[in-house]
Amino acid sequence: VAAAARIVVERAVGIPANDLVRDAARLLGFARITERVIERVAAGVRLAAQRELIRINAGKATLPD
């Protein structure tokens, strides 16, 4: 999931964090984005940020320097 978040940010630098969760879920093949899917993918997005695969600042996701 963290890798999917990185791919989405590479394709759309500056994407809002909420859109990042939705787009990462779609990239992983989820057609329906339920609350449970949102929770799980959001955890993966947080992991990606902790591992410095992406950076989230002011609600926008970017690539680290």
Short mmCIF file of C-alpha atoms in Angstrom, two decimals:
data_model
loop_
_atom_site.label_atom_id
_atom_site.label_comp_id
_atom_site.label_asym_id
_atom_site.label_seq_id
_atom_site.Cartn_x
_atom_site.Cartn_y
_atom_site.Cartn_z
CA VAL A 1 0.00 0.00 0.00
CA ALA A 2 2.87 2.36 0.79
CA ALA A 3 4.35 1.68 -2.65
CA ALA A 4 0.98 2.40 -4.29
CA ALA A 5 0.91 5.75 -2.49
CA ARG A 6 4.36 6.54 -3.86
CA ILE A 7 3.28 5.68 -7.41
CA VAL A 8 0.21 7.93 -7.15
CA VAL A 9 2.33 10.84 -5.89
CA GLU A 10 4.87 10.31 -8.69
CA ARG A 11 2.02 10.66 -11.19
CA ALA A 12 0.31 13.59 -9.44
CA VAL A 13 2.71 15.64 -7.31
CA GLY A 14 0.82 17.93 -4.93
CA ILE A 15 -2.25 15.71 -4.78
CA PRO A 16 -4.46 16.35 -1.72
CA ALA A 17 -4.03 13.64 0.92
CA ASN A 18 -7.70 12.57 0.70
CA ASP A 19 -7.43 12.11 -3.05
CA LEU A 20 -4.19 10.19 -2.54
CA VAL A 21 -5.99 7.63 -0.36
CA ARG A 22 -8.76 7.21 -2.94
CA ASP A 23 -6.39 6.97 -5.91
CA ALA A 24 -4.07 4.51 -4.15
CA ALA A 25 -7.06 2.30 -3.35
CA ARG A 26 -8.12 2.37 -7.00
CA LEU A 27 -4.57 1.57 -8.10
CA LEU A 28 -4.70 -1.48 -5.82
CA GLY A 29 -7.87 -2.63 -7.58
CA PHE A 30 -10.62 -1.58 -5.19
CA ALA A 31 -13.69 -0.61 -7.22
CA ARG A 32 -15.72 0.39 -4.15
CA ILE A 33 -14.05 2.64 -1.63
CA THR A 34 -15.62 1.71 1.71
CA GLU A 35 -14.75 3.15 5.13
CA ARG A 36 -12.69 0.04 5.87
CA VAL A 37 -10.72 0.42 2.65
CA ILE A 38 -10.14 4.11 3.42
CA GLU A 39 -8.85 3.26 6.91
CA ARG A 40 -6.46 0.59 5.62
CA VAL A 41 -5.14 2.63 2.71
CA ALA A 42 -4.75 5.71 4.93
CA ALA A 43 -2.58 3.59 7.24
CA GLY A 44 -0.44 2.69 4.23
CA VAL A 45 -0.15 6.35 3.26
CA ARG A 46 1.01 7.17 6.80
CA LEU A 47 3.56 4.36 6.55
CA ALA A 48 4.82 5.74 3.24
CA ALA A 49 5.29 9.14 4.90
CA GLN A 50 7.09 7.58 7.89
CA ARG A 51 9.43 5.71 5.54
CA GLU A 52 9.99 8.96 3.63
CA LEU A 53 8.64 7.54 0.38
CA ILE A 54 6.35 10.57 0.24
CA ARG A 55 5.96 13.81 2.17
CA ILE A 56 2.63 15.21 3.36
CA ASN A 57 2.67 18.92 4.15
CA ALA A 58 -0.38 21.17 4.56
CA GLY A 59 -2.64 18.38 3.31
CA LYS A 60 -0.71 17.91 0.05
CA ALA A 61 1.42 14.91 -0.86
CA THR A 62 4.74 15.43 -2.63
CA LEU A 63 7.93 13.51 -3.24
CA PRO A 64 10.73 13.99 -0.71
CA ASP A 65 13.67 16.17 -1.73
#
